């Protein structure tokens, strides 16, 4: 009696991921520094920039002009701080996704090398790999969308 064994298809290649989490962390630190500078501006406008013993039309015009600058600086500082936090989180997630990509690539190479031992037992392993790969791609897409969303708040 002849036994027929179905050969599973080759698992899909793992997409490349070209990202430098260290550069993202540096970017987040720069955003935090810019946020601190804007915070300093808001503090200055609310404090020392106000001249208490200056009175008259020019004083009123000056104080009326600097008030919106202070509010804008405070709002921009908060927005940049939020984006900096999100960028730092993005760096962590990208690092984890890079490590997971490497593991998926190794797993795929192992599966491909093992297909010469064709058996029906290999098919579930290929299916499990495809499921893991889909989950990784979905997480990567979701993370990129979340980071883009953070930039819309600035």
XYZ file of N, CA and C in Angstrom:
462
model
N 0.841 -1.168 0.000
C 0.000 0.000 0.000
C 0.894 1.242 0.000
N 0.515 2.186 -0.852
C 1.271 3.415 -0.973
C 0.633 4.480 -0.096
N 1.467 5.176 0.651
C 0.968 6.247 1.498
C 1.293 7.582 0.843
N 0.309 8.468 0.805
C 0.505 9.789 0.219
C 0.685 10.786 1.364
N 1.751 11.555 1.278
C 2.040 12.574 2.284
C 1.918 13.933 1.609
N 1.125 14.789 2.213
C 0.961 16.136 1.668
C 2.130 17.004 2.141
N 2.799 17.619 1.190
C 3.920 18.494 1.516
C 3.361 19.878 1.843
N 3.668 20.380 3.051
C 3.173 21.726 3.367
C 3.886 22.769 2.510
N 3.184 23.841 2.253
C 3.823 24.908 1.483
C 4.898 25.560 2.338
N 5.827 26.196 1.662
C 6.895 26.891 2.388
C 6.302 28.048 3.181
N 6.760 28.248 4.401
C 6.282 29.407 5.162
C 6.729 30.701 4.485
N 5.894 31.714 4.607
C 6.240 33.019 4.031
C 7.505 33.568 4.671
N 8.273 34.333 3.901
C 9.439 35.005 4.511
C 8.970 36.053 5.522
N 9.791 36.298 6.501
C 9.495 37.324 7.507
C 9.869 38.675 6.894
N 8.936 39.638 6.899
C 9.255 40.942 6.309
C 10.424 41.607 7.042
N 11.190 42.417 6.332
C 12.292 43.125 6.998
C 11.739 44.193 7.941
N 12.523 44.520 8.924
C 12.174 45.600 9.840
C 13.440 46.412 10.058
N 13.484 47.572 9.432
C 14.654 48.439 9.515
C 14.335 49.581 10.479
N 14.747 49.411 11.711
C 14.444 50.400 12.737
C 15.605 50.431 13.733
N 15.845 51.623 14.295
C 16.912 51.785 15.283
C 16.299 52.332 16.570
N 15.939 51.448 17.501
C 15.330 51.911 18.750
C 16.178 52.953 19.485
N 17.499 52.858 19.401
C 18.364 53.836 20.072
C 18.132 55.234 19.491
N 17.972 55.333 18.185
C 17.711 56.634 17.549
C 16.343 57.171 17.975
N 15.372 56.280 18.123
C 14.038 56.706 18.565
C 14.118 57.230 19.999
N 14.888 56.546 20.858
C 15.061 57.008 22.234
C 15.740 58.386 22.276
N 16.723 58.590 21.410
C 17.406 59.877 21.335
C 16.430 60.970 20.905
N 15.594 60.653 19.923
C 14.561 61.573 19.465
C 13.616 61.920 20.611
N 13.213 60.917 21.396
C 12.316 61.147 22.535
C 12.983 62.065 23.563
N 14.265 61.866 23.802
C 14.991 62.720 24.752
C 15.055 64.162 24.238
N 15.266 64.325 22.934
C 15.288 65.669 22.348
C 13.927 66.351 22.481
N 12.858 65.598 22.277
C 11.515 66.162 22.446
C 11.285 66.589 23.893
N 11.771 65.777 24.829
C 11.617 66.108 26.240
C 12.397 67.383 26.581
N 13.581 67.536 26.004
C 14.373 68.750 26.227
C 13.658 69.969 25.653
N 13.080 69.824 24.472
C 12.324 70.938 23.866
C 11.107 71.271 24.725
N 10.467 70.250 25.269
C 9.319 70.467 26.147
C 9.733 71.276 27.378
N 10.900 70.947 27.936
C 11.390 71.682 29.119
C 11.665 73.146 28.781
N 12.203 73.387 27.593
C 12.462 74.776 27.188
C 11.155 75.554 27.050
N 10.158 74.920 26.457
C 8.864 75.599 26.330
C 8.224 75.802 27.699
N 8.404 74.836 28.579
C 7.893 74.976 29.939
C 8.556 76.169 30.634
N 9.870 76.320 30.425
C 10.591 77.475 30.986
C 10.030 78.791 30.441
N 9.716 78.798 29.141
C 9.134 80.004 28.542
C 7.792 80.324 29.192
N 6.954 79.306 29.358
C 5.659 79.529 30.006
C 5.808 80.044 31.424
N 6.766 79.489 32.147
C 7.032 79.949 33.519
C 7.525 81.389 33.525
N 8.414 81.723 32.598
C 8.930 83.094 32.497
C 7.807 84.083 32.217
N 6.952 83.737 31.256
C 5.850 84.636 30.884
C 4.893 84.826 32.054
N 4.685 83.767 32.829
C 3.767 83.861 33.964
C 4.398 84.556 35.167
N 5.721 84.694 35.153
C 6.398 85.250 36.321
C 7.200 86.498 36.018
N 8.502 86.327 35.814
C 9.422 87.465 35.683
C 9.132 88.364 34.485
N 8.458 87.857 33.469
C 8.157 88.698 32.303
C 7.081 89.728 32.626
N 6.367 89.513 33.695
C 5.340 90.487 34.108
C 6.020 91.577 34.938
N 5.748 92.760 34.581
C 6.340 93.896 35.293
C 5.242 94.527 36.141
N 5.298 94.232 37.442
C 4.220 94.626 38.340
C 4.032 96.122 38.522
N 5.116 96.900 38.522
C 4.971 98.337 38.777
C 4.915 99.165 37.491
N 4.689 98.509 36.372
C 4.536 99.208 35.094
C 3.043 99.376 34.849
N 2.610 100.578 34.639
C 1.184 100.860 34.466
C 0.974 101.680 33.204
N -0.221 101.642 32.706
C -0.566 102.457 31.550
C -0.927 101.598 30.340
N -1.168 102.289 29.242
C -1.613 101.640 28.006
C -0.556 100.666 27.479
N 0.693 101.069 27.493
C 1.767 100.202 26.996
C 1.884 98.950 27.855
N 1.758 99.098 29.165
C 1.823 97.958 30.074
C 0.680 96.980 29.788
N -0.510 97.515 29.621
C -1.663 96.668 29.329
C -1.467 95.939 28.005
N -1.008 96.642 26.997
C -0.776 96.017 25.683
C 0.286 94.915 25.787
N 1.343 95.197 26.538
C 2.420 94.220 26.714
C 1.886 92.960 27.406
N 1.205 93.146 28.526
C 0.701 91.985 29.267
C -0.343 91.219 28.461
N -1.165 91.941 27.710
C -2.149 91.269 26.852
C -1.472 90.457 25.739
N -0.330 90.930 25.286
C 0.384 90.241 24.201
C 1.133 89.007 24.698
N 1.674 89.066 25.917
C 2.477 87.925 26.375
C 1.628 86.789 26.948
N 0.421 87.088 27.420
C -0.434 86.054 27.999
C -0.668 84.881 27.033
N -1.084 85.137 25.776
C -1.295 84.014 24.846
C 0.007 83.250 24.554
N 1.125 83.966 24.568
C 2.414 83.305 24.335
C 2.680 82.286 25.437
N 2.406 82.664 26.664
C 2.599 81.753 27.802
C 1.682 80.551 27.725
N 0.419 80.790 27.388
C -0.529 79.665 27.273
C -0.129 78.719 26.144
N 0.289 79.296 25.032
C 0.727 78.479 23.890
C 1.969 77.663 24.250
N 2.899 78.291 24.943
C 4.123 77.583 25.355
C 3.782 76.435 26.303
N 2.878 76.678 27.245
C 2.480 75.616 28.179
C 1.804 74.458 27.445
N 0.914 74.775 26.517
C 0.220 73.727 25.760
C 1.198 72.929 24.894
N 2.103 73.640 24.233
C 3.090 72.959 23.385
C 4.010 72.090 24.224
N 4.366 72.554 25.404
C 5.222 71.780 26.302
C 4.544 70.466 26.681
N 3.285 70.540 27.052
C 2.545 69.318 27.414
C 2.422 68.374 26.227
N 2.135 68.912 25.056
C 1.994 68.069 23.861
C 3.312 67.375 23.526
N 4.410 68.120 23.586
C 5.712 67.518 23.300
C 6.080 66.464 24.331
N 5.734 66.702 25.585
C 6.019 65.724 26.636
C 5.252 64.425 26.368
N 3.991 64.549 25.953
C 3.200 63.351 25.617
C 3.810 62.586 24.445
N 4.225 63.305 23.410
C 4.822 62.654 22.245
C 6.163 62.029 22.628
N 6.916 62.688 23.489
C 8.194 62.121 23.935
C 7.975 60.805 24.668
N 6.970 60.767 25.540
C 6.652 59.512 26.248
C 6.247 58.424 25.268
N 5.432 58.809 24.294
C 4.966 57.825 23.303
C 6.130 57.344 22.441
N 7.041 58.238 22.090
C 8.208 57.852 21.290
C 9.103 56.894 22.081
N 9.250 57.127 23.374
C 10.045 56.226 24.209
C 9.385 54.847 24.273
N 8.080 54.836 24.410
C 7.335 53.563 24.394
C 7.490 52.888 23.033
N 7.467 53.683 21.979
C 7.635 53.160 20.613
C 9.001 52.483 20.473
N 10.030 53.084 21.048
C 11.371 52.483 20.995
C 11.371 51.124 21.681
N 10.707 51.030 22.839
C 10.620 49.738 23.544
C 9.908 48.694 22.696
N 8.799 49.103 22.100
C 8.017 48.176 21.278
C 8.804 47.749 20.040
N 9.481 48.698 19.399
C 10.272 48.353 18.215
C 11.419 47.404 18.570
N 12.029 47.592 19.732
C 13.093 46.681 20.168
C 12.536 45.269 20.334
N 11.371 45.178 20.983
C 10.740 43.873 21.175
C 10.353 43.241 19.833
N 9.835 44.059 18.911
C 9.452 43.541 17.597
C 10.679 43.104 16.791
N 11.793 43.801 16.947
C 13.035 43.367 16.289
C 13.476 41.995 16.805
N 13.415 41.823 18.120
C 13.795 40.543 18.711
C 12.851 39.436 18.264
N 11.559 39.746 18.224
C 10.567 38.750 17.768
C 10.772 38.425 16.293
N 11.126 39.419 15.491
C 11.388 39.186 14.072
C 12.544 38.212 13.903
N 13.590 38.410 14.669
C 14.748 37.522 14.604
C 14.352 36.086 14.959
N 13.534 35.944 16.001
C 13.075 34.602 16.395
C 12.207 33.978 15.304
N 11.321 34.780 14.712
C 10.477 34.268 13.624
C 11.319 33.848 12.424
N 12.329 34.634 12.099
C 13.193 34.307 10.972
C 13.943 32.996 11.229
N 14.439 32.832 12.448
C 15.121 31.577 12.798
C 14.160 30.400 12.717
N 12.951 30.608 13.219
C 11.945 29.548 13.178
C 11.607 29.173 11.734
N 11.458 30.171 10.873
C 11.171 29.903 9.470
C 12.305 29.108 8.838
N 13.548 29.537 9.086
C 14.697 28.813 8.525
C 14.718 27.362 8.998
N 14.369 27.147 10.256
C 14.307 25.785 10.793
C 13.207 24.983 10.091
N 12.058 25.607 9.891
C 10.951 24.911 9.213
C 11.314 24.560 7.775
N 11.915 25.514 7.074
C 12.290 25.276 5.679
C 13.323 24.148 5.603
N 14.311 24.194 6.494
C 15.338 23.141 6.493
C 14.735 21.787 6.830
N 13.716 21.781 7.666
C 13.109 20.514 8.078
C 12.100 19.958 7.100
N 11.767 20.702 6.060
C 10.755 20.194 5.121
C 11.249 18.998 4.314
N 12.547 18.753 4.331
C 13.024 17.555 3.636
C 12.574 16.303 4.377
N 12.255 16.440 5.649
C 11.670 15.350 6.422
C 10.150 15.464 6.301
N 9.674 15.367 5.088
C 8.270 15.611 4.804
C 7.395 14.628 5.562
N 6.461 15.212 6.279
C 5.459 14.392 6.952
C 4.264 15.274 7.262
N 3.161 14.622 7.531
C 1.958 15.370 7.886
C 2.126 16.083 9.218
N 3.119 15.695 9.997
C 3.360 16.342 11.280
C 3.941 17.739 11.111
N 4.517 18.036 9.975
C 5.126 19.339 9.723
C 4.078 20.415 9.445
N 2.947 20.031 8.877
C 1.921 20.998 8.493
C 1.442 21.850 9.678
N 1.152 21.298 10.858
C 0.738 22.148 11.985
C 1.815 23.150 12.402
N 3.081 22.767 12.305
C 4.163 23.692 12.666
C 4.202 24.871 11.708
N 3.985 24.608 10.420
C 3.962 25.689 9.432
C 2.755 26.592 9.682
N 1.616 26.002 10.003
C 0.418 26.800 10.301
C 0.649 27.674 11.538
N 1.259 27.111 12.573
C 1.544 27.878 13.790
C 2.495 29.036 13.484
N 3.486 28.774 12.637
C 4.411 29.844 12.243
C 3.651 30.953 11.531
N 2.789 30.593 10.595
C 2.017 31.597 9.848
C 1.146 32.435 10.795
N 0.568 31.794 11.796
C -0.245 32.516 12.782
C 0.621 33.498 13.566
N 1.800 33.049 14.006
C 2.721 33.929 14.722
C 3.168 35.099 13.847
N 3.454 34.803 12.594
C 3.894 35.845 11.674
C 2.787 36.882 11.464
N 1.558 36.426 11.295
C 0.424 37.354 11.140
C 0.275 38.243 12.371
N 0.420 37.669 13.552
C 0.304 38.440 14.794
C 1.412 39.485 14.879
N 2.623 39.108 14.472
C 3.754 40.042 14.506
C 3.513 41.203 13.547
N 3.075 40.893 12.338
C 2.807 41.940 11.342
C 1.687 42.862 11.838
N 0.641 42.290 12.420
C -0.469 43.102 12.926
C -0.008 44.030 14.047
N 0.840 43.522 14.939
C 1.344 44.360 16.032
C 2.228 45.487 15.492
N 3.044 45.171 14.504
C 3.904 46.182 13.898
C 3.071 47.287 13.250
N 2.064 46.914 12.496
C 1.192 47.891 11.839
C 0.462 48.746 12.879
N -0.034 48.113 13.948
C -0.748 48.844 14.994
C 0.181 49.822 15.710
N 1.409 49.413 15.976
C 2.363 50.284 16.658
C 2.711 51.494 15.795
N 2.933 51.280 14.521
C 3.230 52.403 13.621
C 2.051 53.376 13.566
N 0.830 52.846 13.523
C -0.360 53.705 13.493
C -0.482 54.504 14.792
N -0.174 53.869 15.924
C -0.251 54.562 17.213
C 0.775 55.694 17.293
N 1.957 55.465 16.758
C 2.980 56.520 16.785
C 2.573 57.674 15.879
N 2.012 57.371 14.715
C 1.527 58.431 13.838
C 0.420 59.242 14.516
N -0.449 58.564 15.231
C -1.521 59.232 15.963
C -0.948 60.209 16.983
N 0.127 59.812 17.647
C 0.746 60.690 18.655
C 1.224 61.994 18.026
N 1.737 61.925 16.810
C 2.228 63.130 16.147
C 1.101 64.089 15.772
N -0.096 63.583 15.608
C -1.210 64.477 15.243
C -1.607 65.372 16.402
N -1.149 65.057 17.620
C -1.503 65.844 18.797
C -0.585 67.029 19.026
N 0.460 67.164 18.231
C 1.401 68.277 18.432
C 0.983 69.459 17.584
